[in-house]
Short mmCIF file of C-alpha atoms in Angstrom, two decimals:
data_model
loop_
_atom_site.label_atom_id
_atom_site.label_comp_id
_atom_site.label_asym_id
_atom_site.label_seq_id
_atom_site.Cartn_x
_atom_site.Cartn_y
_atom_site.Cartn_z
CA ILE R 210 0.00 0.00 0.00
CA PRO R 211 1.82 3.16 -1.11
CA PRO R 212 1.99 6.10 1.34
CA SER R 213 0.39 8.26 -1.37
CA ASN R 214 -2.91 6.42 -0.80
CA PRO R 215 -5.44 8.89 0.68
CA PHE R 216 -6.12 6.80 3.82
CA PHE R 217 -2.56 5.59 4.42
CA GLY R 218 -1.74 5.53 8.15
CA MET R 219 -5.22 6.71 9.22
CA GLY R 220 -6.52 3.42 10.60
CA ALA R 221 -10.03 3.85 9.18
CA PRO R 222 -11.08 3.27 6.53
CA ARG R 223 -8.57 0.60 5.55
CA GLU R 224 -5.33 1.87 4.07
CA GLU R 225 -5.93 0.15 0.71
CA PHE R 226 -9.15 2.13 0.14
CA TRP R 227 -8.92 4.72 -2.63
CA ALA R 228 -12.47 6.17 -2.53
CA LYS R 229 -15.78 5.34 -0.89
CA GLY R 230 -19.50 6.05 -0.95
CA VAL R 231 -20.62 3.73 -3.77
CA ARG R 232 -23.27 1.02 -3.51
CA ASN R 233 -22.84 -1.47 -6.37
CA PRO R 234 -20.55 -0.27 -9.18
CA TRP R 235 -21.44 -2.16 -12.36
CA ARG R 236 -18.79 -2.13 -15.11
CA PRO R 237 -16.68 0.91 -14.14
CA SER R 238 -14.07 1.83 -16.75
CA PHE R 239 -11.14 4.09 -17.53
CA ASP R 240 -10.97 6.48 -20.47
CA ARG R 241 -8.08 4.98 -22.46
CA LEU R 242 -7.00 8.44 -23.68
CA THR R 243 -7.19 10.56 -20.51
CA GLY R 244 -7.12 7.98 -17.70
CA ASP R 245 -10.33 9.42 -16.21
CA PHE R 246 -12.44 6.90 -14.25
CA TYR R 247 -16.22 6.44 -14.79
CA ILE R 248 -18.26 4.55 -12.16
CA ALA R 249 -21.77 3.43 -13.08
CA ASP R 250 -23.38 2.75 -9.67
CA VAL R 251 -26.60 0.73 -9.29
CA GLY R 252 -29.12 2.34 -6.94
CA GLN R 253 -31.22 0.84 -4.15
CA ASN R 254 -34.74 2.15 -4.71
CA LEU R 255 -35.24 4.75 -7.43
CA TRP R 256 -32.07 6.40 -8.73
CA GLU R 257 -29.18 5.21 -10.91
CA GLU R 258 -26.02 7.30 -11.17
CA VAL R 259 -22.69 7.80 -12.91
CA ASN R 260 -19.75 9.07 -10.83
CA TYR R 261 -16.62 10.58 -12.37
CA GLN R 262 -13.06 10.70 -11.07
CA PRO R 263 -10.46 12.62 -13.12
CA ALA R 264 -7.08 10.99 -13.69
CA ALA R 265 -5.41 13.72 -11.63
CA SER R 266 -7.42 12.77 -8.53
CA LEU R 267 -5.43 12.06 -5.37
CA GLY R 268 -8.22 9.78 -4.14
CA GLY R 269 -10.27 10.02 -0.96
CA GLU R 270 -13.56 10.92 -2.66
CA ASN R 271 -16.83 10.08 -0.92
CA TYR R 272 -19.55 9.55 -3.55
CA GLY R 273 -22.38 9.82 -1.06
CA TRP R 274 -23.90 6.38 -0.47
CA ARG R 275 -25.75 5.75 1.93
CA LYS R 276 -26.57 9.34 2.73
CA PHE R 277 -27.75 9.85 -0.81
CA GLU R 278 -29.02 7.76 -3.70
CA GLY R 279 -28.18 9.93 -6.70
CA TYR R 280 -29.11 13.40 -5.45
CA ALA R 281 -32.01 12.12 -3.32
CA ILE R 282 -31.69 11.67 0.46
CA PHE R 283 -31.64 7.95 1.28
CA ASN R 284 -30.44 7.41 4.87
CA CYS R 285 -29.88 10.85 6.34
CA PRO R 286 -31.81 13.43 8.39
CA ALA R 287 -34.22 15.67 6.50
CA VAL R 288 -31.64 18.45 6.70
CA CYS R 289 -28.77 16.41 5.30
CA ASP R 290 -25.20 17.69 5.16
CA SER R 291 -23.66 17.01 1.74
CA SER R 292 -20.42 18.88 2.41
CA GLY R 293 -17.31 16.96 1.46
CA LEU R 294 -19.21 14.64 -0.92
CA THR R 295 -18.50 14.20 -4.62
CA ARG R 296 -21.87 14.23 -6.35
CA PRO R 297 -22.80 12.21 -9.47
CA VAL R 298 -22.28 13.74 -12.90
CA GLN R 299 -25.42 12.04 -14.23
CA VAL R 300 -28.52 10.40 -12.68
CA TYR R 301 -31.79 8.91 -13.93
CA SER R 302 -34.84 7.49 -12.16
CA HIS R 303 -36.74 4.21 -12.44
CA GLY R 304 -40.03 5.99 -13.04
CA GLY R 305 -41.80 6.64 -16.31
CA ALA R 306 -42.01 4.51 -19.42
CA PRO R 307 -40.23 2.38 -20.29
CA PHE R 308 -39.51 1.10 -16.80
CA ARG R 309 -35.85 1.43 -15.79
CA CYS R 310 -34.16 -0.53 -13.01
CA SER R 311 -30.37 -0.94 -13.14
CA ILE R 312 -27.50 0.92 -14.82
CA THR R 313 -24.90 -0.86 -16.97
CA GLY R 314 -21.67 1.08 -17.32
CA GLY R 315 -19.76 1.34 -20.59
CA TYR R 316 -16.76 3.18 -21.98
CA VAL R 317 -15.69 6.51 -23.42
CA TYR R 318 -15.56 6.00 -27.18
CA ARG R 319 -12.00 6.46 -28.47
CA GLY R 320 -12.27 4.58 -31.76
CA SER R 321 -11.94 6.01 -35.26
CA ASP R 322 -14.91 4.43 -37.09
CA ILE R 323 -17.48 6.89 -35.69
CA PRO R 324 -15.71 10.28 -35.31
CA ASP R 325 -18.94 11.98 -34.20
CA LEU R 326 -18.88 9.96 -30.97
CA HIS R 327 -15.26 10.61 -30.00
CA GLY R 328 -15.11 11.42 -26.27
CA ARG R 329 -18.69 10.33 -25.50
CA TYR R 330 -19.31 7.99 -22.56
CA PHE R 331 -21.79 5.13 -23.26
CA TYR R 332 -24.08 3.59 -20.64
CA SER R 333 -27.40 1.68 -20.66
CA ASP R 334 -30.25 0.48 -18.45
CA TYR R 335 -30.72 -3.27 -17.99
CA CYS R 336 -34.54 -3.24 -17.89
CA SER R 337 -35.48 -0.57 -20.44
CA ASP R 338 -32.70 -1.42 -22.94
CA GLN R 339 -32.09 2.31 -23.33
CA THR R 340 -28.64 3.66 -24.13
CA TRP R 341 -27.32 7.19 -23.62
CA THR R 342 -24.08 9.09 -24.11
CA PHE R 343 -22.67 12.24 -22.58
CA CYS R 344 -19.40 14.12 -22.61
CA ILE R 345 -17.42 15.43 -19.63
CA VAL R 346 -16.30 19.07 -19.92
CA ASN R 347 -14.67 20.74 -16.93
CA GLY R 348 -15.92 17.96 -14.66
CA ALA R 349 -19.58 18.21 -15.72
CA ALA R 350 -21.71 16.02 -18.01
CA THR R 351 -22.78 17.78 -21.23
CA GLU R 352 -24.51 16.80 -24.47
CA LEU R 353 -26.67 14.07 -22.92
CA THR R 354 -28.12 12.13 -25.89
CA GLU R 355 -30.33 9.05 -26.01
CA ARG R 356 -28.89 6.53 -28.52
CA THR R 357 -31.47 3.73 -28.12
CA ALA R 358 -32.83 3.95 -31.67
CA ASP R 359 -29.30 4.12 -33.07
CA MET R 360 -28.44 0.83 -31.32
CA LEU R 361 -31.16 -1.34 -32.93
CA PRO R 362 -29.32 -4.36 -34.38
CA GLY R 363 -31.57 -4.95 -37.40
CA VAL R 364 -34.30 -7.38 -38.50
CA GLY R 365 -34.17 -10.75 -36.77
CA PHE R 366 -31.93 -9.59 -33.91
CA THR R 367 -32.69 -8.20 -30.47
CA LEU R 368 -30.66 -6.24 -27.95
CA ASP R 369 -32.36 -6.64 -24.58
CA ASP R 370 -31.32 -6.92 -20.94
CA ILE R 371 -28.02 -5.13 -21.62
CA THR R 372 -25.39 -6.54 -19.28
CA SER R 373 -22.01 -5.15 -20.32
CA TYR R 374 -19.79 -3.33 -22.79
CA GLY R 375 -16.42 -4.23 -24.29
CA GLU R 376 -13.57 -2.31 -25.88
CA ASP R 377 -11.03 -3.60 -28.39
CA ALA R 378 -7.43 -2.55 -29.01
CA ARG R 379 -8.54 0.12 -31.52
CA GLY R 380 -10.97 1.73 -29.09
CA GLU R 381 -14.07 0.42 -30.88
CA LEU R 382 -16.96 -0.62 -28.63
CA TYR R 383 -19.10 -3.74 -28.23
CA ILE R 384 -22.29 -4.37 -26.27
CA THR R 385 -23.72 -7.59 -24.80
CA ASP R 386 -27.08 -8.75 -23.50
CA ARG R 387 -28.31 -11.51 -21.19
CA ASP R 388 -29.08 -13.82 -24.15
CA GLY R 389 -25.34 -14.07 -24.81
CA GLU R 390 -25.24 -11.98 -27.98
CA ILE R 391 -22.28 -9.66 -28.60
CA TYR R 392 -22.75 -6.76 -31.02
CA ALA R 393 -20.18 -4.37 -32.45
CA ILE R 394 -21.19 -0.70 -32.39
CA LEU R 395 -20.70 0.43 -36.01
CA PRO R 396 -21.37 3.59 -38.01
CA ASP R 397 -24.49 3.80 -40.16
CA LEU R 398 -23.84 2.75 -43.74
CA PRO R 399 -24.61 5.63 -46.15
CA GLY R 400 -27.59 4.98 -48.38
CA GLY R 401 -26.43 7.38 -51.10
CA ALA R 402 -24.44 10.53 -51.73
CA ASP R 403 -23.90 12.78 -48.74
CA VAL R 404 -25.81 15.96 -49.53
CA THR R 405 -26.39 17.07 -45.93
CA ALA R 406 -23.78 19.52 -44.74
CA PRO R 407 -22.51 19.06 -41.19
CA THR R 408 -23.45 21.44 -38.40
CA ALA R 409 -21.02 23.09 -35.98
CA ALA R 410 -21.31 25.50 -33.08
CA VAL R 411 -18.66 26.96 -30.78
CA GLN R 412 -19.75 26.46 -27.17
CA THR R 413 -16.85 27.99 -25.21
CA PRO R 414 -15.13 30.38 -25.20
CA ASN R 415 -18.14 32.15 -26.71
CA GLY R 416 -17.82 35.71 -25.43
CA GLY R 417 -17.17 37.47 -22.16
CA GLU R 418 -14.72 34.96 -20.67
CA VAL R 419 -11.45 36.19 -19.17
CA TYR R 420 -8.35 33.99 -19.26
CA VAL R 421 -4.68 34.45 -18.40
CA SER R 422 -1.98 33.97 -21.01
CA GLY R 423 0.09 30.88 -20.28
CA THR R 424 -2.83 28.87 -18.92
CA THR R 425 -4.87 26.16 -20.67
CA ILE R 426 -8.22 27.20 -22.14
CA PRO R 427 -10.79 24.42 -22.80
CA ILE R 428 -12.32 24.94 -26.25
CA GLN R 429 -15.69 23.20 -26.53
CA TRP R 430 -17.89 22.72 -29.59
CA ASP R 431 -20.80 20.73 -30.97
CA ALA R 432 -20.36 19.35 -34.49
CA SER R 433 -22.25 16.53 -36.21
CA ASP R 434 -23.98 15.32 -39.37
CA ALA R 435 -25.61 12.20 -40.74
CA PHE R 436 -22.38 10.67 -42.05
CA GLY R 437 -19.97 11.70 -39.32
CA VAL R 438 -17.70 14.68 -38.91
CA VAL R 439 -14.23 13.32 -39.60
CA SER R 440 -12.00 16.30 -38.78
CA LEU R 441 -11.97 19.75 -37.26
CA ASP R 442 -9.75 22.82 -37.44
CA ILE R 443 -9.68 25.45 -34.68
CA LEU R 444 -8.53 28.98 -35.59
CA PHE R 445 -7.80 32.02 -33.44
CA SER R 446 -8.43 35.72 -34.02
CA ARG R 447 -7.06 38.54 -31.90
CA ASN R 448 -8.91 41.33 -33.75
CA GLY R 449 -12.55 40.48 -33.03
CA GLY R 450 -12.94 38.06 -35.95
CA LEU R 451 -11.78 40.33 -38.79
CA SER R 452 -9.16 37.70 -39.63
CA TYR R 453 -8.07 34.28 -38.37
CA PRO R 454 -4.35 34.04 -39.16
CA SER R 455 -3.50 31.61 -36.35
CA THR R 456 -4.35 27.90 -36.47
CA ILE R 457 -4.54 26.44 -32.97
CA VAL R 458 -4.91 22.86 -34.22
CA ALA R 459 -5.87 21.22 -37.53
CA GLY R 460 -7.29 17.83 -38.50
CA ILE R 461 -8.32 16.66 -35.03
CA PRO R 462 -11.15 14.10 -34.63
CA ASN R 463 -14.54 15.35 -33.54
CA GLY R 464 -14.71 15.31 -29.76
CA CYS R 465 -15.98 17.36 -26.85
CA VAL R 466 -13.14 19.60 -25.82
CA TYR R 467 -9.64 20.63 -26.89
CA PRO R 468 -7.17 21.98 -24.27
CA TRP R 469 -5.50 25.06 -25.78
CA ASN R 470 -2.18 25.92 -24.13
CA THR R 471 -1.90 29.72 -24.46
CA THR R 472 1.77 29.98 -23.54
CA GLY R 473 3.22 32.75 -25.69
CA VAL R 474 -0.17 34.15 -26.75
CA ALA R 475 -0.10 37.95 -26.46
CA PRO R 476 -2.88 39.61 -24.41
CA THR R 477 -5.99 40.85 -26.23
CA ASN R 478 -9.58 41.75 -25.33
CA MET R 479 -10.78 40.96 -28.87
CA ALA R 480 -10.12 37.22 -28.96
CA ARG R 481 -12.41 34.92 -30.93
CA ILE R 482 -12.43 31.24 -31.91
CA LYS R 483 -13.47 29.76 -35.26
CA ILE R 484 -14.20 26.05 -35.69
CA ILE R 485 -14.32 24.33 -39.11
CA ALA R 486 -15.94 20.87 -39.30
CA ARG R 487 -15.56 18.50 -42.28
CA ASP R 488 -17.49 15.32 -43.02
CA ALA R 489 -16.55 12.16 -44.92
CA ALA R 490 -17.88 13.56 -48.22
CA GLY R 491 -15.85 16.76 -48.01
CA ASN R 492 -18.70 19.03 -46.90
CA PHE R 493 -17.70 21.56 -44.29
CA VAL R 494 -19.22 24.24 -42.10
CA GLU R 495 -17.75 26.82 -39.74
CA ASP R 496 -18.83 28.78 -36.68
CA ILE R 497 -17.19 31.49 -34.60
CA SER R 498 -17.53 32.79 -31.05
CA ASN R 499 -20.62 34.96 -30.59
CA ALA R 500 -18.61 37.75 -28.93
CA ASN R 501 -15.08 38.65 -27.90
CA PHE R 502 -13.32 37.10 -24.93
CA THR R 503 -10.20 38.33 -23.16
CA ILE R 504 -6.73 36.86 -22.75
CA GLY R 505 -4.94 38.86 -20.04
CA PRO R 506 -1.23 39.18 -19.36
CA ALA R 507 0.51 36.27 -17.68
CA ALA R 508 1.79 36.70 -14.16
CA SER R 509 5.53 37.24 -14.42
CA ALA R 510 6.69 38.02 -10.89
CA PRO R 511 8.56 34.98 -9.51
CA PRO R 512 7.59 33.62 -6.09
CA THR R 513 9.43 34.57 -2.93
CA VAL R 514 10.20 32.42 0.08
CA THR R 515 11.77 32.94 3.50
CA LEU R 516 12.65 30.06 5.83
CA LEU R 517 11.63 31.00 9.36
CA THR R 518 12.61 27.95 11.49
CA PRO R 519 14.90 26.16 12.05
CA ASN R 520 17.09 29.08 11.00
CA GLY R 521 20.23 28.62 13.11
CA GLY R 522 21.10 27.97 16.74
CA GLU R 523 18.26 25.56 17.49
CA VAL R 524 18.96 22.22 19.21
CA LEU R 525 16.76 19.37 17.99
CA ASP R 526 16.26 15.90 19.47
CA ALA R 527 17.31 13.20 17.00
CA GLN R 528 14.35 11.10 18.15
CA GLY R 529 11.84 13.93 18.34
CA THR R 530 9.96 16.27 16.04
CA ALA R 531 10.55 19.82 14.89
CA ALA R 532 8.29 22.33 13.19
CA ILE R 533 9.64 23.68 9.90
CA THR R 534 8.01 27.01 9.05
CA TRP R 535 8.36 29.27 6.05
CA ASN R 536 6.67 32.13 4.24
CA GLY R 537 6.23 31.62 0.50
CA ALA R 538 4.05 33.71 -1.78
CA ASP R 539 3.65 35.24 -5.23
CA ASP R 540 0.95 36.99 -7.22
CA ILE R 541 -0.60 33.80 -8.67
CA GLY R 542 -0.06 31.44 -5.75
CA VAL R 543 2.58 28.96 -4.67
CA THR R 544 1.47 25.51 -5.87
CA ALA R 545 4.17 23.20 -4.44
CA VAL R 546 6.76 23.22 -1.64
CA ASP R 547 9.78 20.91 -1.19
CA LEU R 548 11.81 20.63 2.03
CA LEU R 549 15.44 19.45 1.89
CA TYR R 550 17.96 18.67 4.64
CA SER R 551 21.73 19.12 4.91
CA SER R 552 23.99 17.66 7.61
CA ASP R 553 27.14 19.39 6.30
CA GLY R 554 26.32 23.06 6.84
CA GLY R 555 24.56 23.53 3.50
CA ALA R 556 27.35 22.24 1.25
CA THR R 557 24.87 19.66 -0.05
CA PHE R 558 21.18 18.89 0.52
CA PRO R 559 20.94 15.15 -0.31
CA THR R 560 17.90 14.34 1.84
CA THR R 561 14.34 15.23 0.83
CA ILE R 562 12.16 15.61 3.93
CA ALA R 563 8.92 16.25 2.02
CA THR R 564 7.87 17.18 -1.51
CA ASN R 565 4.83 18.71 -3.20
CA LEU R 566 3.43 20.16 0.01
CA ALA R 567 0.70 22.76 -0.05
CA ASN R 568 1.93 26.21 0.93
CA SER R 569 0.64 25.94 4.49
CA GLY R 570 3.74 27.47 6.04
CA THR R 571 4.44 24.70 8.56
CA TYR R 572 5.51 21.04 8.49
CA VAL R 573 6.14 18.70 11.43
CA TRP R 574 9.44 16.95 10.79
CA SER R 575 10.15 13.60 12.46
CA VAL R 576 13.85 14.32 12.83
CA ASP R 577 15.21 10.76 13.25
CA ASP R 578 18.65 11.57 11.89
CA ALA R 579 22.26 11.27 12.98
CA ALA R 580 23.63 13.79 15.45
CA THR R 581 25.27 16.82 13.84
CA THR R 582 26.17 20.42 14.62
CA LEU R 583 25.90 21.35 10.93
CA GLY R 584 22.17 20.93 10.25
CA ARG R 585 20.45 23.17 7.72
CA ILE R 586 17.05 23.19 5.97
CA ARG R 587 16.29 24.40 2.45
CA VAL R 588 12.74 25.25 1.33
CA VAL R 589 11.89 25.35 -2.39
CA VAL R 590 8.59 26.79 -3.69
CA ARG R 591 7.08 26.67 -7.19
CA ASP R 592 4.16 28.58 -8.67
CA ALA R 593 1.59 27.79 -11.35
CA ASN R 594 3.99 28.98 -14.06
CA PHE R 595 6.70 26.59 -12.76
CA GLN R 596 8.80 29.48 -11.50
CA ALA R 597 10.78 28.60 -8.37
CA ALA R 598 12.46 30.25 -5.41
CA GLN R 599 14.39 28.83 -2.47
CA ASP R 600 15.85 29.82 0.87
CA ALA R 601 18.02 27.96 3.40
CA SER R 602 18.74 28.29 7.11
CA ASP R 603 20.84 31.40 7.85
CA ALA R 604 23.10 29.40 10.19
CA ASN R 605 23.64 25.86 11.42
CA PHE R 606 21.39 24.15 13.94
CA GLU R 607 22.23 21.11 16.04
CA ILE R 608 20.73 17.62 16.21
CA THR R 609 21.54 15.73 19.40
CA LEU R 610 20.76 12.26 20.71
CA ASP R 611 19.43 12.70 24.25
CA PRO R 612 18.94 9.29 25.95
CA SER R 613 17.43 10.88 29.06
CA SER R 614 14.73 12.78 27.18
CA ILE R 615 11.49 13.62 28.96
CA PRO R 616 8.84 10.86 28.76
CA THR R 617 5.83 11.48 26.55
CA GLY R 618 3.47 9.57 28.84
CA PRO R 619 3.07 7.91 32.25
CA ALA R 620 5.07 4.88 33.34
CA PRO R 621 3.53 1.49 32.46
CA THR R 622 3.08 -1.22 35.10
CA ALA R 623 5.44 -3.54 33.17
CA LEU R 624 7.98 -3.38 30.38
CA PHE R 625 6.07 -2.19 27.30
CA LEU R 626 6.74 -2.16 23.54
CA GLY R 627 3.83 -1.10 21.31
CA THR R 628 3.12 -1.92 17.67
CA ASN R 629 4.75 0.58 15.33
CA SER R 630 2.47 2.91 13.36
CA PRO R 631 1.94 2.88 10.47
CA GLU R 632 2.51 -0.83 9.91
CA PRO R 633 3.53 -1.74 7.29
CA PHE R 634 5.33 1.47 6.33
CA ARG R 635 7.42 2.86 3.53
CA GLU R 636 9.44 5.86 4.70
CA MET R 637 8.71 6.55 8.37
CA THR R 638 7.13 4.77 11.34
CA ARG R 639 6.79 5.64 15.03
CA VAL R 640 7.37 3.34 18.01
CA THR R 641 6.02 3.68 21.57
CA PHE R 642 7.80 1.93 24.46
CA GLY R 643 7.94 2.29 28.22
CA VAL R 644 9.59 1.16 31.44
CA PRO R 645 7.96 0.99 34.89
CA ARG R 646 11.00 2.41 36.77
CA PRO R 647 14.32 4.13 35.99
CA THR R 648 16.73 1.76 34.28
CA THR R 649 19.07 1.42 31.30
CA ALA R 650 17.51 0.38 28.01
CA THR R 651 18.36 -0.10 24.37
CA LEU R 652 15.91 -0.07 21.47
CA ASP R 653 17.37 -1.83 18.42
CA ILE R 654 16.25 -3.00 15.00
CA TYR R 655 17.46 -6.35 13.63
CA SER R 656 17.14 -8.18 10.34
CA THR R 657 15.56 -11.63 10.20
CA GLU R 658 19.13 -13.03 10.20
CA GLY R 659 19.81 -11.31 13.54
CA ARG R 660 22.04 -8.59 12.09
CA ALA R 661 21.88 -5.24 13.93
CA ILE R 662 20.40 -2.61 11.61
CA ARG R 663 19.73 0.53 13.65
CA GLN R 664 19.84 1.64 17.27
CA LEU R 665 17.02 4.00 18.16
CA SER R 666 17.83 4.49 21.86
CA SER R 667 20.54 3.49 24.33
CA GLY R 668 21.50 4.41 27.90
CA PRO R 669 19.84 5.51 31.13
CA ILE R 670 16.12 6.11 30.88
CA ALA R 671 13.54 7.52 33.29
CA ALA R 672 10.30 5.76 34.22
CA GLY R 673 7.62 6.56 31.64
CA THR R 674 6.45 6.09 28.07
CA PHE R 675 8.61 7.25 25.16
CA GLU R 676 8.31 7.65 21.41
CA ARG R 677 10.94 7.06 18.76
CA SER R 678 10.74 7.04 14.98
CA TRP R 679 12.56 5.10 12.28
CA ASN R 680 13.04 6.28 8.72
CA GLY R 681 13.89 2.88 7.23
CA ARG R 682 17.65 3.52 7.21
CA ASP R 683 20.54 1.71 8.89
CA ASP R 684 23.13 3.27 11.19
CA SER R 685 25.15 4.42 8.17
CA GLY R 686 22.17 6.31 6.75
CA ALA R 687 21.53 3.88 3.86
CA ARG R 688 17.96 2.81 3.01
CA VAL R 689 17.30 -0.80 3.94
CA ALA R 690 15.48 -3.23 1.67
CA ALA R 691 11.78 -3.99 1.90
CA GLY R 692 10.92 -6.91 4.14
CA LEU R 693 10.45 -8.10 7.71
CA TYR R 694 12.48 -6.67 10.62
CA PHE R 695 12.44 -7.08 14.41
CA LEU R 696 12.26 -4.30 16.99
CA LYS R 697 13.78 -5.27 20.36
CA LEU R 698 13.60 -3.42 23.68
CA SER R 699 16.30 -4.68 26.08
CA THR R 700 16.62 -3.88 29.82
CA PRO R 701 18.19 -5.64 32.81
CA GLU R 702 14.67 -6.74 33.72
CA GLY R 703 14.00 -8.48 30.41
CA ASP R 704 13.40 -8.05 26.69
CA VAL R 705 10.37 -7.46 24.45
CA THR R 706 10.40 -8.02 20.65
CA ARG R 707 7.94 -7.08 17.90
CA ARG R 708 7.87 -7.49 14.13
CA MET R 709 7.73 -4.60 11.67
CA THR R 710 7.42 -4.52 7.86
CA ILE R 711 8.82 -2.16 5.23
CA VAL R 712 7.25 -1.91 1.77
CA ARG R 713 9.05 -0.14 -1.09
#
């Protein structure tokens, strides 16, 4: 279980959980192009739903069950708190005609045989045999379309009680029913010459929007015809549509959205988009934004950062914790913070304490490092334009090993060695141990062959409960291999041993 899992080390829910709040997901799938995750979830009483998780998700979503079924309250007080929940992107009810009862999830179409459907997510209902598609734009479902009539398999064949979808290596889709039939989803065969021109409409940006140069603008459109739009061009005007000298992209398949990276685009308040759609017969149509939108200047001021503590002169316990604080800001916002450590007075910073932190300004560091009088911290910040700034401790601080440190809790009635947490662990784990009266004690880590790996504590110790941490390194500072290790507390009164596990 990687430490990047959202519930790692929390105890509940289980560490292997990625998200929660679903009832009975039926045929969830990934978009093979974007990596986005679609979860068709079967309801209990009345509502079926589709949940959506973008590929960039860090996990931890709660999709609402059993508080809610779809958007309807299911098992919650009349005034029901929905804060912190990720709501469905699409729902439908069992009511009406035909009767609907259970959702069957499908795939986002990424094939080439039906360009009109590129980027559309397919799903069906088991009882009504209905099929729909929609497209996700900026996290919301758009262009909901019923495709039931389009899916009729022809004379002598039936598609009923739809149970599942399939996807082949080319991205083409298949659909199955309870009778055991498997159908390929194919384009309509033209009955004659294509005389119907395609249609096209720019959806966004369509006037009035304000963007910042250097960011990504989602361009959305709606283009279709009876024979399938096979390619699109997107053009850009900076003079209110008098001319379109710049081609953003040409010859792309018909989809839902195109991410336009505006790095290098000069500011203008007269920006417009033109879309040109072509069908298989060579017919084409074009549409432009209804009104001007604005592209503003990119933020250019680099971020700034000042390390506040530890900034020189502090004395830290090698088995304790220390708060690292900093002040990092810029005019568009610091997006990531890295913390580095040096034990040689700043000549090198080989150890990464933490990376990709939010700019909260404080981080609790489990020191667990060798004693040194030459400790320094470096903080590195980055902003949304990938500009960076860094600052290091003004002077050295000290890390000491203090075997007579103050207990963190009361004395136990007998020799005590607790289970390390988290267990298993990857980079850092904490250990609680205690002695009932003053004594001498050592806390050591051994391999399964009995080889000494790391000593966490040694020497006189007061009565009480203590905490130590281990960063998965041996006494030389080298990372040890994944596997099983033994933690042993030794005193003149006796020994206690526990197992611990490292995963890499």
